[in-house]
mmCIF file of C-alpha atoms and ligand atoms in Angstrom:
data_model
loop_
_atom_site.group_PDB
_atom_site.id
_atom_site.type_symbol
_atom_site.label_atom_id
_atom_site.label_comp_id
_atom_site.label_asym_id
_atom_site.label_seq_id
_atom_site.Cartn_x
_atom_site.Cartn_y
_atom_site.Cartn_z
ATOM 1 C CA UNK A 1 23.992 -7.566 -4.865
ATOM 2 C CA UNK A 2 23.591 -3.895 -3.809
ATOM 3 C CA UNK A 3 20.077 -3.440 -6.243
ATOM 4 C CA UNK A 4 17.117 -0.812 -5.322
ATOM 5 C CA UNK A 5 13.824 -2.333 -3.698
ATOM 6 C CA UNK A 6 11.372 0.588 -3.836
ATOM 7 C CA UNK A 7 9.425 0.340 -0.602
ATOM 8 C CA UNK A 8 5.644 1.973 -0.984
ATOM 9 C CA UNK A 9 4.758 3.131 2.600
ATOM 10 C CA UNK A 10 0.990 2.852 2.833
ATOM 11 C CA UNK A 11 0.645 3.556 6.393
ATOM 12 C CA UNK A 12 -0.852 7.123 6.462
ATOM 13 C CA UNK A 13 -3.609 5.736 3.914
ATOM 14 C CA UNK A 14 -3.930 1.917 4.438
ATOM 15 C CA UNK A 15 -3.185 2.297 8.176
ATOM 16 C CA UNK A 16 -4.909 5.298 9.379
ATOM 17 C CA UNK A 17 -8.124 4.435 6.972
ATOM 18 C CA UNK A 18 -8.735 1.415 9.627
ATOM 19 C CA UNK A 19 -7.841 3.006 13.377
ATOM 20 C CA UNK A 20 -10.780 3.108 15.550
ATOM 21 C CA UNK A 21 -9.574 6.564 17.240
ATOM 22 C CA UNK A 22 -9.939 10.010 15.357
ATOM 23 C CA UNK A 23 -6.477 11.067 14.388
ATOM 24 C CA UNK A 24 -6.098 14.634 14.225
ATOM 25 C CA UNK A 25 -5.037 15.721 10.440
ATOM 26 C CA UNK A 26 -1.753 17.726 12.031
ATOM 27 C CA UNK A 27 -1.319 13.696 13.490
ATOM 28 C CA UNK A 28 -1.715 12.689 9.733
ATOM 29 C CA UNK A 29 0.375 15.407 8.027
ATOM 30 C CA UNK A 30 3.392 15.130 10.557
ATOM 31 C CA UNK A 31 3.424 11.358 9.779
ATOM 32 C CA UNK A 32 3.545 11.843 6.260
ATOM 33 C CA UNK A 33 6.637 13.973 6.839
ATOM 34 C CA UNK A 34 8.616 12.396 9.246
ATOM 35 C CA UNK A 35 7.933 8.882 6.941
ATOM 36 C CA UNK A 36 9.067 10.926 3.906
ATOM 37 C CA UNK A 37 12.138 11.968 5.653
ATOM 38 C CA UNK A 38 13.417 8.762 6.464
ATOM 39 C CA UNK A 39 13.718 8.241 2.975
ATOM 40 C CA UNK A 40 11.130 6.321 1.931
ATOM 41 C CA UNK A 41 10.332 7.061 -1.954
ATOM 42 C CA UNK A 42 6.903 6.426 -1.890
ATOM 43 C CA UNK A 43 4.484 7.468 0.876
ATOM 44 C CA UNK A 44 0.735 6.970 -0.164
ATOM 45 C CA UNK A 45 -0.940 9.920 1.764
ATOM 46 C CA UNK A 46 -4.968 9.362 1.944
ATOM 47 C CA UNK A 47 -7.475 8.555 0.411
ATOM 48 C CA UNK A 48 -10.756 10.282 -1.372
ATOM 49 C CA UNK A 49 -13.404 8.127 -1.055
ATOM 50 C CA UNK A 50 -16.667 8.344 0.627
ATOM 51 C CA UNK A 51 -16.631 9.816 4.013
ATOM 52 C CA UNK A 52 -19.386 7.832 4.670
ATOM 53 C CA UNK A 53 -17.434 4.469 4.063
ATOM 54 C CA UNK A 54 -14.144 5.775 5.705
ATOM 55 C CA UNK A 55 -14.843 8.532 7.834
ATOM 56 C CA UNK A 56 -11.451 8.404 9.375
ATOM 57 C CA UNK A 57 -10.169 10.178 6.302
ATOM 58 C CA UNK A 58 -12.986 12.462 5.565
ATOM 59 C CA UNK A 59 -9.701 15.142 6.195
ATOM 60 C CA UNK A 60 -8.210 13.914 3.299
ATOM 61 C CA UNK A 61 -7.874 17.320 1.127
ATOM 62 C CA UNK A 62 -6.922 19.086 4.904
ATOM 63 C CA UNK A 63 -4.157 16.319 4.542
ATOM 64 C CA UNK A 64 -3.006 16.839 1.015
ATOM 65 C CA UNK A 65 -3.192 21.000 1.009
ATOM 66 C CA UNK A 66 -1.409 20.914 3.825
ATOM 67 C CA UNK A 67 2.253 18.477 4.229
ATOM 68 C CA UNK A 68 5.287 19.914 2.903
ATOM 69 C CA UNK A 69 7.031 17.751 0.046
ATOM 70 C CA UNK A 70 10.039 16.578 -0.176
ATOM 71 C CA UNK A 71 11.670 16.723 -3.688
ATOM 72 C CA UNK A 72 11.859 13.003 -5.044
ATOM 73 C CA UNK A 73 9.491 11.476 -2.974
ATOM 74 C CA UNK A 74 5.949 10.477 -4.575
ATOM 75 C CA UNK A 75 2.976 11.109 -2.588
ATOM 76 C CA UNK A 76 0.321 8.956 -4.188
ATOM 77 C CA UNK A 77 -3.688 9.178 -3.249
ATOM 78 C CA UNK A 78 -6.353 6.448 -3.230
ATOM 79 C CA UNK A 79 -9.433 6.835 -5.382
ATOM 80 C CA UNK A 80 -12.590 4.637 -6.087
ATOM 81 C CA UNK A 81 -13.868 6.558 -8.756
ATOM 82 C CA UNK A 82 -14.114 10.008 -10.952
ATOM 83 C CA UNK A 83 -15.544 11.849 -8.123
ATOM 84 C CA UNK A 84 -12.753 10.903 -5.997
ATOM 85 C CA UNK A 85 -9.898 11.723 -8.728
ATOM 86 C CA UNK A 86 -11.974 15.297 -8.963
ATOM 87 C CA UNK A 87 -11.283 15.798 -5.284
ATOM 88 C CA UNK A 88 -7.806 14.430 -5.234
ATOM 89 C CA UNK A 89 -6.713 17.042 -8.121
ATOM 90 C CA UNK A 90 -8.619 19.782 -6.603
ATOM 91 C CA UNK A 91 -6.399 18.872 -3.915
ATOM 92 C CA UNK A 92 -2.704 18.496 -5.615
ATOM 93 C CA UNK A 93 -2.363 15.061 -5.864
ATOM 94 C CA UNK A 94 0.487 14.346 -8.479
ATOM 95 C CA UNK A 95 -0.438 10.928 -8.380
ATOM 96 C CA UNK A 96 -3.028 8.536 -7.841
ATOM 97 C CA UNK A 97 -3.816 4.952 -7.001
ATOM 98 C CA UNK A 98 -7.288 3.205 -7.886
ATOM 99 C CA UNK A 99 -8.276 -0.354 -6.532
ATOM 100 C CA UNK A 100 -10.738 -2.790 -6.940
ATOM 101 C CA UNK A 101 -10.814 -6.685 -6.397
ATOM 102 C CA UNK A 102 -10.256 -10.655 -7.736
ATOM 103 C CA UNK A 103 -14.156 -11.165 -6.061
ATOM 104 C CA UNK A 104 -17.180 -9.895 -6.196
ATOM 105 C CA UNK A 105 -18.019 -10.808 -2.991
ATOM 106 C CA UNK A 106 -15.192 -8.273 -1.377
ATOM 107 C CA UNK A 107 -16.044 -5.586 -4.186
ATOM 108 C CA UNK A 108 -19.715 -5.119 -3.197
ATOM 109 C CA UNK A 109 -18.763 -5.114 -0.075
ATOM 110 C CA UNK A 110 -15.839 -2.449 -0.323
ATOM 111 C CA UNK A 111 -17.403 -0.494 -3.240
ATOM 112 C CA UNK A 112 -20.857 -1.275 -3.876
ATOM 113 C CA UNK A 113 -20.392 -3.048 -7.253
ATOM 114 C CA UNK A 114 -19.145 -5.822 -9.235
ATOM 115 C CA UNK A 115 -15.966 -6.525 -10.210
ATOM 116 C CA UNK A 116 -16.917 -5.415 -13.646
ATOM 117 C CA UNK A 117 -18.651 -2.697 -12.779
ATOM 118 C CA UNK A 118 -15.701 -1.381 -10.706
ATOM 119 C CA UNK A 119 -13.597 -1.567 -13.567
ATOM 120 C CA UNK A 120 -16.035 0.116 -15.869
ATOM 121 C CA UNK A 121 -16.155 3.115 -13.369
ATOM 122 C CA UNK A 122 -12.506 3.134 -13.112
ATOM 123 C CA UNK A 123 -11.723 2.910 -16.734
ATOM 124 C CA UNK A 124 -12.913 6.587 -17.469
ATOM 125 C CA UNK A 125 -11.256 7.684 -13.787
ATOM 126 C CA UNK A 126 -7.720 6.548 -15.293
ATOM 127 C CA UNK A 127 -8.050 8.067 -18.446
ATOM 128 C CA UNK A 128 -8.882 11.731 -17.210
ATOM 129 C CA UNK A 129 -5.747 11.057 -14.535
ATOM 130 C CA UNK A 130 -3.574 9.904 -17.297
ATOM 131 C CA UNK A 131 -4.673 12.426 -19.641
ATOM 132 C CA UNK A 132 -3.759 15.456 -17.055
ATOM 133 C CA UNK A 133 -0.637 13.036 -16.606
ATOM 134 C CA UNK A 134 -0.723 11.818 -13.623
ATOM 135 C CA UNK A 135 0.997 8.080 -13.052
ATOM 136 C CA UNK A 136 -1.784 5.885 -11.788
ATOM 137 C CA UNK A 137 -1.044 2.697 -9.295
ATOM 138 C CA UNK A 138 -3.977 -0.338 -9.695
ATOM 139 C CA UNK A 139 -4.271 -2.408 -6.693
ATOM 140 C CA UNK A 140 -6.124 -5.885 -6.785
ATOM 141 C CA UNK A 141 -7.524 -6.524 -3.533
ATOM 142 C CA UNK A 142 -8.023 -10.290 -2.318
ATOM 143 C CA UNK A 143 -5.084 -11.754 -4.891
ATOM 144 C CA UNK A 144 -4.629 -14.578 -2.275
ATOM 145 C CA UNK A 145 -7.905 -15.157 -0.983
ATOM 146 C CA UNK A 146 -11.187 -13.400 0.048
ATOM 147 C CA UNK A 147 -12.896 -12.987 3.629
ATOM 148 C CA UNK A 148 -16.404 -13.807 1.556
ATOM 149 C CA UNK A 149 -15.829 -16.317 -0.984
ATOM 150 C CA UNK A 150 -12.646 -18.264 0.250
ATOM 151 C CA UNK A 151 -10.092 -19.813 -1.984
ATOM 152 C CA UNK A 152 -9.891 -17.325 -5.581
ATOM 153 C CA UNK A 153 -8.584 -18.787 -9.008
ATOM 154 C CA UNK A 154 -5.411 -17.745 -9.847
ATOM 155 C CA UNK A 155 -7.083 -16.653 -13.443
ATOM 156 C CA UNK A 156 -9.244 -14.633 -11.687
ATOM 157 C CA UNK A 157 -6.462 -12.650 -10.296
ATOM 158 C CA UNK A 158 -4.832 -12.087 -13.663
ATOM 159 C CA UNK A 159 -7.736 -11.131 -15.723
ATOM 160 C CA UNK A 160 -8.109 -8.326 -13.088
ATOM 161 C CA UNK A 161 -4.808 -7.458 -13.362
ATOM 162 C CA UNK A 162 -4.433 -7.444 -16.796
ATOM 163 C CA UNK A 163 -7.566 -5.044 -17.207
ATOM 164 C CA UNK A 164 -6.221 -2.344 -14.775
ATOM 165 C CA UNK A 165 -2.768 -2.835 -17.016
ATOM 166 C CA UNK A 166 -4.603 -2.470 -20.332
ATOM 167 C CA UNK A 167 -6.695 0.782 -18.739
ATOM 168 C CA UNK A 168 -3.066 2.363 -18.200
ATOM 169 C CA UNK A 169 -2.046 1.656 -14.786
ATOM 170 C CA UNK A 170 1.625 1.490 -14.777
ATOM 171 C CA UNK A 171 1.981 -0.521 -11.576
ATOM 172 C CA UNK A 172 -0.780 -3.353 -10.314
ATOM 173 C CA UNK A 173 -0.176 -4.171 -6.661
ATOM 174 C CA UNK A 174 -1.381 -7.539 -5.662
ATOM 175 C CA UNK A 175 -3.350 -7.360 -2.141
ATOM 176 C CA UNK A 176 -3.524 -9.631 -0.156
ATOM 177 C CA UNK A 177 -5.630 -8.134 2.051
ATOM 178 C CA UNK A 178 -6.728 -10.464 4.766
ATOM 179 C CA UNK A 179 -3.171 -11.754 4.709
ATOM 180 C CA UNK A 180 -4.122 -15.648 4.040
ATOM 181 C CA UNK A 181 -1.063 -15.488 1.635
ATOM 182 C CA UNK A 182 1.613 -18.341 1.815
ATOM 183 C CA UNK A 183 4.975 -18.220 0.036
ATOM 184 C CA UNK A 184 4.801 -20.526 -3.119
ATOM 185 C CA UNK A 185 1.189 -19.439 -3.742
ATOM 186 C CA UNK A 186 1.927 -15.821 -2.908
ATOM 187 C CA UNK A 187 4.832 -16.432 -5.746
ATOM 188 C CA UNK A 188 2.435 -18.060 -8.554
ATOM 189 C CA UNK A 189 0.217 -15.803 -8.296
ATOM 190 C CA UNK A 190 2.371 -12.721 -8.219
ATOM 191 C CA UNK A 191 4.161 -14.974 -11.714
ATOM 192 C CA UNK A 192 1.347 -15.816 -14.011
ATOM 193 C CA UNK A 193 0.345 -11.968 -13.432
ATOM 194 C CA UNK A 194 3.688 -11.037 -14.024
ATOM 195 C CA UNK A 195 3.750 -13.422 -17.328
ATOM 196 C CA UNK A 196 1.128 -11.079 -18.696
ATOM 197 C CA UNK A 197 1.922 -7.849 -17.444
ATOM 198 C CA UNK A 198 5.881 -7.741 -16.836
ATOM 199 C CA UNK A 199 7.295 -8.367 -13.298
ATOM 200 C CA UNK A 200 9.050 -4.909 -13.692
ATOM 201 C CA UNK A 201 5.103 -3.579 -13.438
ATOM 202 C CA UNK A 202 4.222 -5.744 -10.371
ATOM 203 C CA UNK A 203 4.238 -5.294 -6.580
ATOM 204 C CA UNK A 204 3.074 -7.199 -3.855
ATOM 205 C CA UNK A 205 1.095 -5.934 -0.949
ATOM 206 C CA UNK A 206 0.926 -7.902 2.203
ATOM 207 C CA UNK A 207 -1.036 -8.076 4.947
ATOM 208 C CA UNK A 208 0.415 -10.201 8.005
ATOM 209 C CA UNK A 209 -2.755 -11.315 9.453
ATOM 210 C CA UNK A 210 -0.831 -14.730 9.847
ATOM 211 C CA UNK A 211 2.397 -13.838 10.117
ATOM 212 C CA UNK A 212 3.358 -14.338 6.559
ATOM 213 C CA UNK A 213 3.748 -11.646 5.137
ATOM 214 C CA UNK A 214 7.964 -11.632 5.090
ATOM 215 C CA UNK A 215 8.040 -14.888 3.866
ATOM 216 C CA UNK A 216 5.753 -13.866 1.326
ATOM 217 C CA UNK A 217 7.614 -11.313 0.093
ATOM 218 C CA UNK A 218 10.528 -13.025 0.679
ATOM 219 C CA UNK A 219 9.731 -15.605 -2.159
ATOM 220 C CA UNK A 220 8.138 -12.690 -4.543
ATOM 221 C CA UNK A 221 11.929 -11.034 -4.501
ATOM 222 C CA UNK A 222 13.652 -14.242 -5.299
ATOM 223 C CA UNK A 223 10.841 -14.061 -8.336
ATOM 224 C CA UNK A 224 12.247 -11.044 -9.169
ATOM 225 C CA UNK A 225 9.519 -8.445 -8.027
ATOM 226 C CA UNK A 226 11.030 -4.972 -6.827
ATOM 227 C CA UNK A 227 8.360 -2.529 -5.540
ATOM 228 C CA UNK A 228 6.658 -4.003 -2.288
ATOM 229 C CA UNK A 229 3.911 -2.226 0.134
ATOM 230 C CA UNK A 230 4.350 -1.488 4.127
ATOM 231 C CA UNK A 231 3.338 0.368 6.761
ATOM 232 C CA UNK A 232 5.363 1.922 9.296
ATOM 233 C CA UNK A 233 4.400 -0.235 13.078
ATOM 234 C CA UNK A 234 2.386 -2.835 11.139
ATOM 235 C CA UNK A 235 -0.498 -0.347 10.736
ATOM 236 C CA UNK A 236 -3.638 -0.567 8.438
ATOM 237 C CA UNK A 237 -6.327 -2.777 7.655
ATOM 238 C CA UNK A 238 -9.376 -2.215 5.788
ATOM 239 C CA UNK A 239 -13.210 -2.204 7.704
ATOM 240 C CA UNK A 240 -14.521 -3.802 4.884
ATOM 241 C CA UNK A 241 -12.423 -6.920 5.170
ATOM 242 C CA UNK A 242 -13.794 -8.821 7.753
ATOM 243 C CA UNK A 243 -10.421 -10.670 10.241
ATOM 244 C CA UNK A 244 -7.892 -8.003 8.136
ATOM 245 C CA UNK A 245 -5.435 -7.099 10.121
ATOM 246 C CA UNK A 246 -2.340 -5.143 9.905
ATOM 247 C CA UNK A 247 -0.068 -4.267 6.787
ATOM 248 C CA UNK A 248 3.564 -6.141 6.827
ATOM 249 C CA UNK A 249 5.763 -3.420 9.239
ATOM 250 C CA UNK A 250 7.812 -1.237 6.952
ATOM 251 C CA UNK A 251 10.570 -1.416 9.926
ATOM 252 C CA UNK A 252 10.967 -5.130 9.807
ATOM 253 C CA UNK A 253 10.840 -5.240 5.735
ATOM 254 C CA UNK A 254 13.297 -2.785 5.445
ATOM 255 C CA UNK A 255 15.528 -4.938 8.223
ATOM 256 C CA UNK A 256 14.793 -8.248 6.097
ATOM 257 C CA UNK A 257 16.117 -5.883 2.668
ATOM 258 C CA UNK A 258 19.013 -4.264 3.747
ATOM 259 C CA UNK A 259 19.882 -8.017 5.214
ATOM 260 C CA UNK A 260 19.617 -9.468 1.869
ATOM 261 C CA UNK A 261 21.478 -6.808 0.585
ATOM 262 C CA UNK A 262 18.915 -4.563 -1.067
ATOM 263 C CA UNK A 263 19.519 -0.745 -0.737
ATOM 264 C CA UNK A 264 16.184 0.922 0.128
ATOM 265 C CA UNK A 265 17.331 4.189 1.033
ATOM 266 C CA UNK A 266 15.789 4.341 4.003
ATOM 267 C CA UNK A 267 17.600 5.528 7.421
ATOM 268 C CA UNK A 268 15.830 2.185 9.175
ATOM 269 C CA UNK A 269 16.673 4.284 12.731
ATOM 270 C CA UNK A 270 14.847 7.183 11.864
ATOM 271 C CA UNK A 271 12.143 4.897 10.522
ATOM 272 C CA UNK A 272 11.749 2.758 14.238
ATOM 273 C CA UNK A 273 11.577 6.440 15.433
ATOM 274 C CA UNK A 274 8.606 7.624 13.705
ATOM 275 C CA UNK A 275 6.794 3.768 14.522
ATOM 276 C CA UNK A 276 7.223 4.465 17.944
ATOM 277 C CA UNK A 277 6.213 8.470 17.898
ATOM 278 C CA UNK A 278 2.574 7.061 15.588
ATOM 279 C CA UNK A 279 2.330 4.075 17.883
ATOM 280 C CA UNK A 280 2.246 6.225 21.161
ATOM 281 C CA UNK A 281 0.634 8.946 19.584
ATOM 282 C CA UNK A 282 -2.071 5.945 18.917
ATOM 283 C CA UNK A 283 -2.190 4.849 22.743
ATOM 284 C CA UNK A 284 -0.266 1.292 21.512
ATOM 285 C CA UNK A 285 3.017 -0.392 20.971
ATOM 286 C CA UNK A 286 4.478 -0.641 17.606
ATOM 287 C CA UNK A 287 3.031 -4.509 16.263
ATOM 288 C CA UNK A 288 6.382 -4.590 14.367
ATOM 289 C CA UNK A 289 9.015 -6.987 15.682
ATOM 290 C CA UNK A 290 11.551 -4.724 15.478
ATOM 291 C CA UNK A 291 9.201 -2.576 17.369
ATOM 292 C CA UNK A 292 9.151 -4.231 20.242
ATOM 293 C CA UNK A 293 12.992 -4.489 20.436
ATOM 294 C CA UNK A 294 14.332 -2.144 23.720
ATOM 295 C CA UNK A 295 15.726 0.656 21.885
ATOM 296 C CA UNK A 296 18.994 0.318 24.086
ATOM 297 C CA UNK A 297 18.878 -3.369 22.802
ATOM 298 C CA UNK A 298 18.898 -2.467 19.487
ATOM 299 C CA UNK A 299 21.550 -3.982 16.652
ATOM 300 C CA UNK A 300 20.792 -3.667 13.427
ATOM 301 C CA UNK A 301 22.761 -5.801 11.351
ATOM 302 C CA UNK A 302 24.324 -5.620 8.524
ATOM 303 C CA UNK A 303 24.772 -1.999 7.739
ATOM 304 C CA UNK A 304 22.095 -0.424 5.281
ATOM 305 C CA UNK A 305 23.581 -1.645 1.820
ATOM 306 C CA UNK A 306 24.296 2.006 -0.456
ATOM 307 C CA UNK A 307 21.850 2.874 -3.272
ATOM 308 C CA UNK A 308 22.876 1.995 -6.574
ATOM 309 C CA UNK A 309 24.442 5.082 -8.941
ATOM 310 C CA UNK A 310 21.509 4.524 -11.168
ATOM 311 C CA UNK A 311 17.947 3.756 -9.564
ATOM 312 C CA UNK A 312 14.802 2.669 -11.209
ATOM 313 C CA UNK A 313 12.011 5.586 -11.955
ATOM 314 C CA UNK A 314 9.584 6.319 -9.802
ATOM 315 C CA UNK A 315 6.364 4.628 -11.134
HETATM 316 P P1 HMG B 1 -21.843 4.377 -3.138
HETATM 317 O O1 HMG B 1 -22.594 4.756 -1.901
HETATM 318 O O2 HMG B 1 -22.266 3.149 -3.878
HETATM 319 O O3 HMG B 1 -21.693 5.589 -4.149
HETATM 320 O O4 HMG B 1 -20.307 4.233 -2.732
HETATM 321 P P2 HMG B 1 -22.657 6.295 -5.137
HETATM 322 O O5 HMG B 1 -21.922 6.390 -6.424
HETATM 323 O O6 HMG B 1 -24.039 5.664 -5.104
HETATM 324 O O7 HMG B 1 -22.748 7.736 -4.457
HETATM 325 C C1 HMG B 1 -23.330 7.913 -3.191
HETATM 326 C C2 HMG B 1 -22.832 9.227 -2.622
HETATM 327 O O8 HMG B 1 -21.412 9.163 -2.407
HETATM 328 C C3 HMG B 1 -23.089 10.411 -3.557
HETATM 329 O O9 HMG B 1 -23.296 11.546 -2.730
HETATM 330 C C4 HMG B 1 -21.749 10.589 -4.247
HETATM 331 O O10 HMG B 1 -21.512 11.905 -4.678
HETATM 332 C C5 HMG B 1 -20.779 10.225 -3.115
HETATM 333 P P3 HMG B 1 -24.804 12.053 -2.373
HETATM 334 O O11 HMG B 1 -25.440 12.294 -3.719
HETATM 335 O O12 HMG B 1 -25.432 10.907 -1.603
HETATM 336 O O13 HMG B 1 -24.545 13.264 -1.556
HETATM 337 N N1 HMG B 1 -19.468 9.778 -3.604
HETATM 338 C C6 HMG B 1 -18.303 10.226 -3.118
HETATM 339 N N2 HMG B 1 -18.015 11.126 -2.146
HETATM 340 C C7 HMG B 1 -16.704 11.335 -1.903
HETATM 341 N N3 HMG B 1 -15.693 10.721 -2.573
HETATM 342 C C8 HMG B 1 -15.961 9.828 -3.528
HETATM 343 C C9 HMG B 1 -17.318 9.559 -3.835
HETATM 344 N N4 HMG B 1 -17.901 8.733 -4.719
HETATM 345 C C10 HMG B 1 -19.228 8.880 -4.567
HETATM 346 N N5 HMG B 1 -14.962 9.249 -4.164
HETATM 347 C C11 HMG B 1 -17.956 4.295 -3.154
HETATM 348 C C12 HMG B 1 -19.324 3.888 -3.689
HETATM 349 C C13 HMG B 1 -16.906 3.633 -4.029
HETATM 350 C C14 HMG B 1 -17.829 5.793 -3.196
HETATM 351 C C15 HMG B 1 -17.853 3.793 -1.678
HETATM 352 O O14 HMG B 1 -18.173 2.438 -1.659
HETATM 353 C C16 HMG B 1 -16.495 4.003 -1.101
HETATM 354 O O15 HMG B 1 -16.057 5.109 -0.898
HETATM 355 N N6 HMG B 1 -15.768 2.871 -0.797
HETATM 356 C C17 HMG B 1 -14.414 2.978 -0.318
HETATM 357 C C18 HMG B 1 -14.086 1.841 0.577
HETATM 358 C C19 HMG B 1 -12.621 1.954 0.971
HETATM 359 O O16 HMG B 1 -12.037 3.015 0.941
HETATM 360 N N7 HMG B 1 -12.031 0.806 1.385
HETATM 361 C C20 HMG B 1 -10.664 0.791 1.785
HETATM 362 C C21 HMG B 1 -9.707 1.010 0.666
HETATM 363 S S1 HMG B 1 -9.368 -0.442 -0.301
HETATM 364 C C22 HMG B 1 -8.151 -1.274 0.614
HETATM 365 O O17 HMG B 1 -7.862 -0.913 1.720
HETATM 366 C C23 HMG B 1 -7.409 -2.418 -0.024
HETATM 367 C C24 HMG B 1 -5.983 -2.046 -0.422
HETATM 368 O O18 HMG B 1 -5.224 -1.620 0.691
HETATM 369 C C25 HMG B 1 -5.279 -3.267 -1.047
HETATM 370 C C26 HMG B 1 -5.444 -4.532 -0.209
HETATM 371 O O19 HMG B 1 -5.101 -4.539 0.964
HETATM 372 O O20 HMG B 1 -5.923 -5.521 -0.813
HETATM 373 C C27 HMG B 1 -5.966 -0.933 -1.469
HETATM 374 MG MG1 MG B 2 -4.315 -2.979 2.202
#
């Protein structure tokens, strides 16, 4: 099959944004280095929202003024609004990712306003970011269900979707981010907002609160969707998501891809390095499966697949 999955590593944003410990911004900048050096395409470095909301990355323009890039890797930032874009460009961001949710329930919660209110502030947010031409990622939190209102309407999902398409975002991620996800639903919704959008557009971002989260994805690939979200030792969470846990482990997706047959271009060794290094450096062990494998146990079968000659653009 030999085809490109482009894995977005969200662990130095989604993952550190949640850790109950302060993590030193040299902590934060080395992990952004040593996760772009494995390969990885895409590592989404921090965030610039309110340090009152997430105080564990009040450092974020230390963070961003401060990691050395690696040509050919895209270091995208979160932001909830204009004030946050202002600080990200202040800050060199040469890209950006902006969020909001299927519920109002989770967005008041997370952001302090209605769904429609989130995407009125974002609206002018992506325009400026566009304009100064940056790519911009949407994410739509609680695709698969929400820790507030429960079950969410599949049409809910898509008109969200389809609004942060139409406002220019190139790429909507769908979160499920209290990982309640299971495959075939996972699939139908990731589908009828693919139907609108374009599955070439889409990506799917998992948390593994019940152990889903592979399967999930799993069945999203065989529908043809290309770009998927991890974080390196299962890190990440967000404090606004009440029984959140974890993001799917980069480690064990990449394992699962290169298995299929998928070339990710990542060196999966060097990657269960750096999940060990952040886990320890976080007093824990790596909640990845392959993780917890004995590194003198270690067989990683098949051999990482080799990229294709021609590999998609970087969103
Ligand atoms: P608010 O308190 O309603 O904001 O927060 P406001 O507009 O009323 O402003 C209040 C103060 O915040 C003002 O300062 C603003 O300047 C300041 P003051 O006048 O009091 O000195 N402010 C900011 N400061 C820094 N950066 C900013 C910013 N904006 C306003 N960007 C706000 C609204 C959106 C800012 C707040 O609710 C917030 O920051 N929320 C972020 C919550 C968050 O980061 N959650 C985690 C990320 S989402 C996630 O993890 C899900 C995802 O992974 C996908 C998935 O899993 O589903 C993406
Ligand atoms: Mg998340």
């Amino acid at each position: 099959m030999n085809e490109f999955v482009r894995v977005v590593e969200v662990g130095p944003r989604d993952g550190l944004q949640n850790e109950p410990s302060e993590v030193p911004a040299a902590t934060k900048i080395c992990l952004i280095e040593r996760l772009a050096a494995t390969g990885l395409p895409v590592v989404e470095a921090t965030s610039f929202v309110s340090a009152k909301w997430i105080p564990q990355l009040a450092d974020a323009g230390q963070v961003l003024a401060h990691f050395r890039r690696r040509p050919g890797v895209a270091y995208p930032v979160l932001v909830p609004n204009i004030i946050g874009l202002e600080h990200a460009l202040e800050a060199g961001a040469g890209q950006v990712a902006v969020f909001t949710a299927a519920t109002d329930a989770f967005s008041l919660k997370n952001t302090n306003c209605s769904v429609d209110e989130s995407l009125a502030r974002l609206r002018p947010a992506v325009a400026y970011a566009r304009a100064v031409g940056l790519p911009v990622r949407g994410y739509v939190s609680c695709a698969l269900g929400c820790p507030y209102q429960g079950e969410v309407p599949v049409k809910d999902v898509v008109k969200v979707a389809r609004a942060l398409a139409e406002m220019g975002c190139e790429e909507i991620s769908l979160g499920d981010t209290i990982g309640v996800g299971t495959p075939h639903r996972t699939r139908e919704v990731l589908q009828a907002c693919a139907d609108q959008i374009g599955m070439a557009r889409m990506a799917v971002h998992c948390h593994d609160t019940r152990g889903q989260a592979l399967a999930n994805v799993y069945a999203c690939l065989e529908a043809g969707v290309r770009t998927v979200d991890a974080a390196v030792a299962g890190l990440g969470g967000c404090p606004y998501a009440v029984g959140a846990t974890g993001n799917l482990a980069t480690e064990d997706l990449v394992y699962m891809l290169h298995g299929l047959g998928f070339a990710t271009g990542v060196d999966l060794p060097a990657l269960l390095e750096v999940s060990r290094w952040i886990s320890q450096m976080l007093g824990r062990a790596p909640a990845s499966r392959l993780g917890r494998v004995a590194p003198d146990r270690l067989i990683l079968l098949p051999p990482a697949p080799p990229l294709p000659a021609a590999r998609p653009a970087a969103a």
